[in-house]
mmCIF file of C-alpha atoms in Angstrom:
data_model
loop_
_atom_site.group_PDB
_atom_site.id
_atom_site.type_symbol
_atom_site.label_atom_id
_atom_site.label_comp_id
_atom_site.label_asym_id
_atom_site.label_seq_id
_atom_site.Cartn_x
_atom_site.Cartn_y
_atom_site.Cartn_z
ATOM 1 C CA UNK A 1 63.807 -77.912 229.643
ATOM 2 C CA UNK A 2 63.797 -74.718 230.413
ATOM 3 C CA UNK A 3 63.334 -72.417 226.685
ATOM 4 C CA UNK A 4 63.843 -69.081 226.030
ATOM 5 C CA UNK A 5 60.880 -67.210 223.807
ATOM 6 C CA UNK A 6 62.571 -65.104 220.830
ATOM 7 C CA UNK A 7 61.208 -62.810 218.657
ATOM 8 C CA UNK A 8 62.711 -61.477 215.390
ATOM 9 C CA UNK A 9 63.832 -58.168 215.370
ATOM 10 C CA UNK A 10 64.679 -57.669 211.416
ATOM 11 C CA UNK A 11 66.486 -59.284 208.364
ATOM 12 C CA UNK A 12 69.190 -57.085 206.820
ATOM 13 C CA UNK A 13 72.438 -57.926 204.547
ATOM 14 C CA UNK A 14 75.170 -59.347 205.717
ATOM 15 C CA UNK A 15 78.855 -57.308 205.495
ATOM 16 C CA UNK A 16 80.698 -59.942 206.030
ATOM 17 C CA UNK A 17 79.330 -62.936 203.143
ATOM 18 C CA UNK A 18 77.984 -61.807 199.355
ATOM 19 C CA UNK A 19 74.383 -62.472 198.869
ATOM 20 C CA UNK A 20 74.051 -64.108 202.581
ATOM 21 C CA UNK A 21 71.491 -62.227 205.263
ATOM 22 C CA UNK A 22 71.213 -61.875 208.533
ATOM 23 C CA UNK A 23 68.197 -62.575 210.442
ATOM 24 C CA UNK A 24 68.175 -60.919 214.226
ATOM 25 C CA UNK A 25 66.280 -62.821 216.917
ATOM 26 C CA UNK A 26 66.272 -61.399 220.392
ATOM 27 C CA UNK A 27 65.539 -63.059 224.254
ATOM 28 C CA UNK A 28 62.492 -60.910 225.250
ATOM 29 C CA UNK A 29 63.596 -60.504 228.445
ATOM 30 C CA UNK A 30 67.209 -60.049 228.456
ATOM 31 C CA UNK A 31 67.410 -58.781 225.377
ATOM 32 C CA UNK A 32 70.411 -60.992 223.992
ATOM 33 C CA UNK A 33 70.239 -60.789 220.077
ATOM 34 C CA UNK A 34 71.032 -63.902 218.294
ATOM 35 C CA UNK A 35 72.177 -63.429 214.565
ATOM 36 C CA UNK A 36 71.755 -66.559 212.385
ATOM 37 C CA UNK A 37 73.179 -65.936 208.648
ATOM 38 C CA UNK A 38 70.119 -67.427 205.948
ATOM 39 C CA UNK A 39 70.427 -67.044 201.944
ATOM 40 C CA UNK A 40 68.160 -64.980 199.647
ATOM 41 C CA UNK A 41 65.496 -67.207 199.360
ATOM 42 C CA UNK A 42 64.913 -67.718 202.993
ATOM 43 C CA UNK A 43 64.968 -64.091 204.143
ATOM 44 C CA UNK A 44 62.598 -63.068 201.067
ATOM 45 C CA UNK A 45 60.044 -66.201 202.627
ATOM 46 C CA UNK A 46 60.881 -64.982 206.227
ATOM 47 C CA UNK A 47 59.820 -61.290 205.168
ATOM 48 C CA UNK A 48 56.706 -62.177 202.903
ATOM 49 C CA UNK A 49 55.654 -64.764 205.706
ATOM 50 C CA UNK A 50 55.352 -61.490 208.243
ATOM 51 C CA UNK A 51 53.175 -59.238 206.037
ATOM 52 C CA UNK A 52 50.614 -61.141 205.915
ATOM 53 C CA UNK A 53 48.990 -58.994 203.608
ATOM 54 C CA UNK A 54 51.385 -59.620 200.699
ATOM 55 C CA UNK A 55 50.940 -62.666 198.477
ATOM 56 C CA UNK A 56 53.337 -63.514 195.740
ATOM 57 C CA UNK A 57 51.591 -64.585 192.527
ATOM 58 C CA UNK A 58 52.465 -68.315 193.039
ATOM 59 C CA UNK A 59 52.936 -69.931 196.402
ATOM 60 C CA UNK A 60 56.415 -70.012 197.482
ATOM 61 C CA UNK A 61 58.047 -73.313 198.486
ATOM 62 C CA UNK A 62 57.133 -72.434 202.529
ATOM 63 C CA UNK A 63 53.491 -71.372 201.422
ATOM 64 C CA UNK A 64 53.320 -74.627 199.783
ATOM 65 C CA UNK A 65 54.450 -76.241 202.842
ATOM 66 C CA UNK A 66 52.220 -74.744 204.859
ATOM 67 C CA UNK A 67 49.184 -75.415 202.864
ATOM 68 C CA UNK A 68 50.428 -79.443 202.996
ATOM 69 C CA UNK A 69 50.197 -78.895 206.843
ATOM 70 C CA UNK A 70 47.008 -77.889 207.817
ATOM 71 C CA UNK A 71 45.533 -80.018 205.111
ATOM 72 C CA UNK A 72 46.871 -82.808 207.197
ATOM 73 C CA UNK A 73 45.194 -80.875 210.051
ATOM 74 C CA UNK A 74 48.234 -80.472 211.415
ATOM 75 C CA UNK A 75 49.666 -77.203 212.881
ATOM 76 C CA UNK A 76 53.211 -75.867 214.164
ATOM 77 C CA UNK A 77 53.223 -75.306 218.076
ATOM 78 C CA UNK A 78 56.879 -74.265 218.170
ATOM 79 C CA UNK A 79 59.813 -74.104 216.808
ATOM 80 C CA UNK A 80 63.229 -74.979 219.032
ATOM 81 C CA UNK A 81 66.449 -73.651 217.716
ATOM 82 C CA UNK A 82 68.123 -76.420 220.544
ATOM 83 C CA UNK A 83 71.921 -76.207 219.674
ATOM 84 C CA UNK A 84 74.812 -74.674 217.232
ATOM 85 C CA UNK A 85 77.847 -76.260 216.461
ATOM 86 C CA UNK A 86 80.616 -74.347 214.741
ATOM 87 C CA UNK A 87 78.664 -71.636 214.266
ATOM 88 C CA UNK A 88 75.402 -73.705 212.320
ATOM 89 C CA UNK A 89 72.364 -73.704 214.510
ATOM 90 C CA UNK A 90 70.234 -76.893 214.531
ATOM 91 C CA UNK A 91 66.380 -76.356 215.111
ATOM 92 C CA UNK A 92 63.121 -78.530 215.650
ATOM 93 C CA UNK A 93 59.651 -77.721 213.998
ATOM 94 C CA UNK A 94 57.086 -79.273 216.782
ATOM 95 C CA UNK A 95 53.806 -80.342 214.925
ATOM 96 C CA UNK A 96 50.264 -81.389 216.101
ATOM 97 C CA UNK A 97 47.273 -82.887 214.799
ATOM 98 C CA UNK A 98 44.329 -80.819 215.589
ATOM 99 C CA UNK A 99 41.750 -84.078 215.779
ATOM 100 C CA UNK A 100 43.897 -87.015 217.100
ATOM 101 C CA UNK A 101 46.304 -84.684 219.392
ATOM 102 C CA UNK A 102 49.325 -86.594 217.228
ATOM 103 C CA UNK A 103 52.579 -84.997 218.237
ATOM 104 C CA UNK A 104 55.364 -84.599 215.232
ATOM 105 C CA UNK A 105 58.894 -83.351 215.449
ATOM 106 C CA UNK A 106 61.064 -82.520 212.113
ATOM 107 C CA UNK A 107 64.383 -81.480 212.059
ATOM 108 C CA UNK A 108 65.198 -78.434 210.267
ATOM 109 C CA UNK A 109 67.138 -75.386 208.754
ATOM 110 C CA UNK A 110 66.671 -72.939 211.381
ATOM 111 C CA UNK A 111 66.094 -70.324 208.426
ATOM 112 C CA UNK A 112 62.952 -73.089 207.036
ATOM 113 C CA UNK A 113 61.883 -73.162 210.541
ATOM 114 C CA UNK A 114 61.455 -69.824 211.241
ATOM 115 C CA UNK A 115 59.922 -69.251 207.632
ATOM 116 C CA UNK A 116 57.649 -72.066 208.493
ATOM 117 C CA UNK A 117 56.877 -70.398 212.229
ATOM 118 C CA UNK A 118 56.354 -67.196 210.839
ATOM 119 C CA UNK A 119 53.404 -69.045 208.937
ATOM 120 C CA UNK A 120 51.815 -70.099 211.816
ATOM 121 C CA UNK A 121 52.714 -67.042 214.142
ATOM 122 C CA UNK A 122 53.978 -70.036 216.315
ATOM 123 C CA UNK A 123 56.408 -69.105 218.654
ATOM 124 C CA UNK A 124 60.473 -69.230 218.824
ATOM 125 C CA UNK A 125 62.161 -71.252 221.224
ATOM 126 C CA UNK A 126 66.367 -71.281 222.171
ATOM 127 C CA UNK A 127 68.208 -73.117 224.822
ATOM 128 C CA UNK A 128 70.335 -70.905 227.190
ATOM 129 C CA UNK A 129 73.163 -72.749 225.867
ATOM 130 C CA UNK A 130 72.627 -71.233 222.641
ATOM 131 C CA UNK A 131 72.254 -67.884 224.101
ATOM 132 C CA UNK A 132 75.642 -68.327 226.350
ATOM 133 C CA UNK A 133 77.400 -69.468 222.481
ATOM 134 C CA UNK A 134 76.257 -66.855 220.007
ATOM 135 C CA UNK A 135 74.297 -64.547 221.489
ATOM 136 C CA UNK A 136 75.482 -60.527 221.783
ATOM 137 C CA UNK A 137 74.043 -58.765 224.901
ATOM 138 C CA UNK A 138 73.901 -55.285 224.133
ATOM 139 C CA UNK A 139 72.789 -51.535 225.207
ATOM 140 C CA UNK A 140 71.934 -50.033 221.775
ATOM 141 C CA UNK A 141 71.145 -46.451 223.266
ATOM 142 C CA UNK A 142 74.873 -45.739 224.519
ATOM 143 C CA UNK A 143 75.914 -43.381 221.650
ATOM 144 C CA UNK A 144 78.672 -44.353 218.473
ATOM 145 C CA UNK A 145 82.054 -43.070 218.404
ATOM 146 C CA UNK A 146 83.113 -44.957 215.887
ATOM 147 C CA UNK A 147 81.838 -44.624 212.149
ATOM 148 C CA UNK A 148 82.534 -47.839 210.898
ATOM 149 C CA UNK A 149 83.762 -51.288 212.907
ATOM 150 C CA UNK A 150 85.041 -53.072 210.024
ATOM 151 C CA UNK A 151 87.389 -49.664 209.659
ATOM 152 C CA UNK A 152 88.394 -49.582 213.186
ATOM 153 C CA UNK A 153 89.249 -53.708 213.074
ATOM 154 C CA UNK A 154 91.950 -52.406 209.961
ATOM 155 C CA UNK A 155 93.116 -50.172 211.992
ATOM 156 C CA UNK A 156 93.472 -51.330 215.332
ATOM 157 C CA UNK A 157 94.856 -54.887 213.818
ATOM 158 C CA UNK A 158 94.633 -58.007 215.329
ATOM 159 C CA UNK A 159 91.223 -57.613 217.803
ATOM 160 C CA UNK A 160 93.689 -59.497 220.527
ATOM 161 C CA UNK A 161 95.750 -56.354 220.653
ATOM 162 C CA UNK A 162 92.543 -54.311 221.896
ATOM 163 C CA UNK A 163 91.919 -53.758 225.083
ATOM 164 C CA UNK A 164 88.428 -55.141 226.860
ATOM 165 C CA UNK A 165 86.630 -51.508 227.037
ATOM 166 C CA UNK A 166 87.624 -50.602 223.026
ATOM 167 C CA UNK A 167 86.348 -54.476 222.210
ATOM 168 C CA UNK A 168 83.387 -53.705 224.015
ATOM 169 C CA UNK A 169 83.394 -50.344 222.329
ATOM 170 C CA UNK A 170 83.691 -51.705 218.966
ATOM 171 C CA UNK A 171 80.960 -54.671 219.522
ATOM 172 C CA UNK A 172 78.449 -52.198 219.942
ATOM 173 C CA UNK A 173 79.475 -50.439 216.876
ATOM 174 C CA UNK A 174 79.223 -53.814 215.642
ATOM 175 C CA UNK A 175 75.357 -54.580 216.125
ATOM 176 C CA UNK A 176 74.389 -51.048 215.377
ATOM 177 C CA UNK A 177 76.066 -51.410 212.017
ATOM 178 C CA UNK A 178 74.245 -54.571 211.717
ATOM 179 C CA UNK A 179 77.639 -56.420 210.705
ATOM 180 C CA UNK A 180 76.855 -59.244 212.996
ATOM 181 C CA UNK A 181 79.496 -61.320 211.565
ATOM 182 C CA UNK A 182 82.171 -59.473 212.766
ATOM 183 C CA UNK A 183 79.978 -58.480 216.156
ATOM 184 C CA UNK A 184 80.493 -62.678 216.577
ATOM 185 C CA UNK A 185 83.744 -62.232 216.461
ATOM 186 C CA UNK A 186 84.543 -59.591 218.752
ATOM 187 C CA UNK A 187 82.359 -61.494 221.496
ATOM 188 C CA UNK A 188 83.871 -64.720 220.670
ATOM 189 C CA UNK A 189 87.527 -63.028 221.658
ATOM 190 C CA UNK A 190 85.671 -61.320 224.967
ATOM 191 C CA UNK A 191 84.629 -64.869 226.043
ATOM 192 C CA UNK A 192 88.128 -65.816 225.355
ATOM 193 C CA UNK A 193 89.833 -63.077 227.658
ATOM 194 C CA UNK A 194 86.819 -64.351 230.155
ATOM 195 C CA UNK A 195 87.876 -67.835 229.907
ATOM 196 C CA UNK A 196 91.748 -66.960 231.061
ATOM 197 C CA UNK A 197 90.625 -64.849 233.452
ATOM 198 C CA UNK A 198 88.323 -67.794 235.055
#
C-alpha cells in the first residue's frame, strides 16, 4: 500500500473538549493537517518524548515501554495510523527484532503510538483514505478577517446557511485558531455540499 509520511507539527488545547488536546500531524508533501484529539497524559509523553533532552524524574509509562523494547532487542520501524471510524483513528506499531529479523505488529491508540514513535524517531505513516476523511488542506499565509471562528459560527447560525467561500473563509480561521474541532466540522459540511454537487 501506498503510505503517506507525516510529521507532527505541534500539540495545543483543544476549544472544543475540557482537558482534551490536539495533536497536529501534517502530509509532507501536500501539506494536509490531520488533527487527532489525545488526553493529558498522552500529549505531556508526546512532548517530553521530542526533547530529548528532558527526563522526568521517574520513567513515564511510554519510557517504560520503550526500555521493555529494546531490551527485547526489538525496535519500532513505523507506525501506521491505517483507518478512522466515526471520528477515532485506529493505528499499528510495526516492530522488529534486531538479531532474528522477527517482524511484530500491535494494535494501538494512535496517541500511544505516536508517543511510542516519537521514542524511536520512527516514522508516521497514514492511508490516503484517512487523509480524504479528516484531513484539512489549508493555505495558512492568506491573511484573517475574522477574530474568532467559534464567534462567527454564533453568529452566522447553522454552518449550512453559509455560503462555500465564507465556509472556506471560516475553516481557515479555524486551523489558525487551532480549534480543530470545529475546523472538522466545517470541512465535514464542505464535503457534504461536494457530495450533492457530484
Amino acid at each position: 500500500m501506498d503510505y503517506k509520511k507525516l510529521t507532527i507539527r505541534g500539540i495545543s488545547y483543544s476549544q472544543t473538549q475540557s482537558g482534551a488536546y490536539a495533536l497536529l500531524l501534517e502530509h509532507e508533501e501536500t501539506n494536509i493537517k490531520l488533527p487527532v484529539v489525545i488526553g493529558n497524559f498522552e500529549a505531556q509523553s508526546i512532548s517530553l518524548g521530542l526533547e530529548k533532552d528532558i527526563h522526568p524524574p521517574r520513567p513515564l509509562t511510554h519510557d517504560l515501554f520503550s526500555k521493555f523494547v529494546s531490551a527485547t532487542h526489538f525496535e519500532i520501524t513505523s507506525v501506521i495510523i491505517y483507518q478512522i471510524i466515526d471520528g477515532v483513528f485506529f493505528s499499528n506499531i510495526n516492530f522488529k527484532n534486531k538479531t532474528t529479523e522477527e517482524e511484530l505488529i500491535l494494535d494501538a491508540r494512535t496517541s500511544d503510538a505516536v508517543a511510542m514513535a516519537v521514542r524511536f524517531d520512527a516514522p508516521i505513516y497514514t492511508t490516503q483514505q484517512v487523509l480524504n476523511e479528516a484531513g484539512i488542506l489549508l493555505e495558512l499565509d492568506v491573511p484573517s478577517k475574522e477574530a474568532h471562528v467559534e464567534e462567527a459560527v454564533q453568529v452566522e447560525g447553522n454552518l449550512s446557511s453559509l455560503s462555500s467561500e465564507e465556509l472556506n473563509k471560516l475553516l481557515e480561521d479555524a486551523v489558525k485558531d487551532e480549534d480543530f474541532d470545529a475546523a472538522l466540522e466545517i470541512q465535514e459540511e464542505i464535503k457534504r455540499r461536494k457530495k450533492k454537487i457530484d
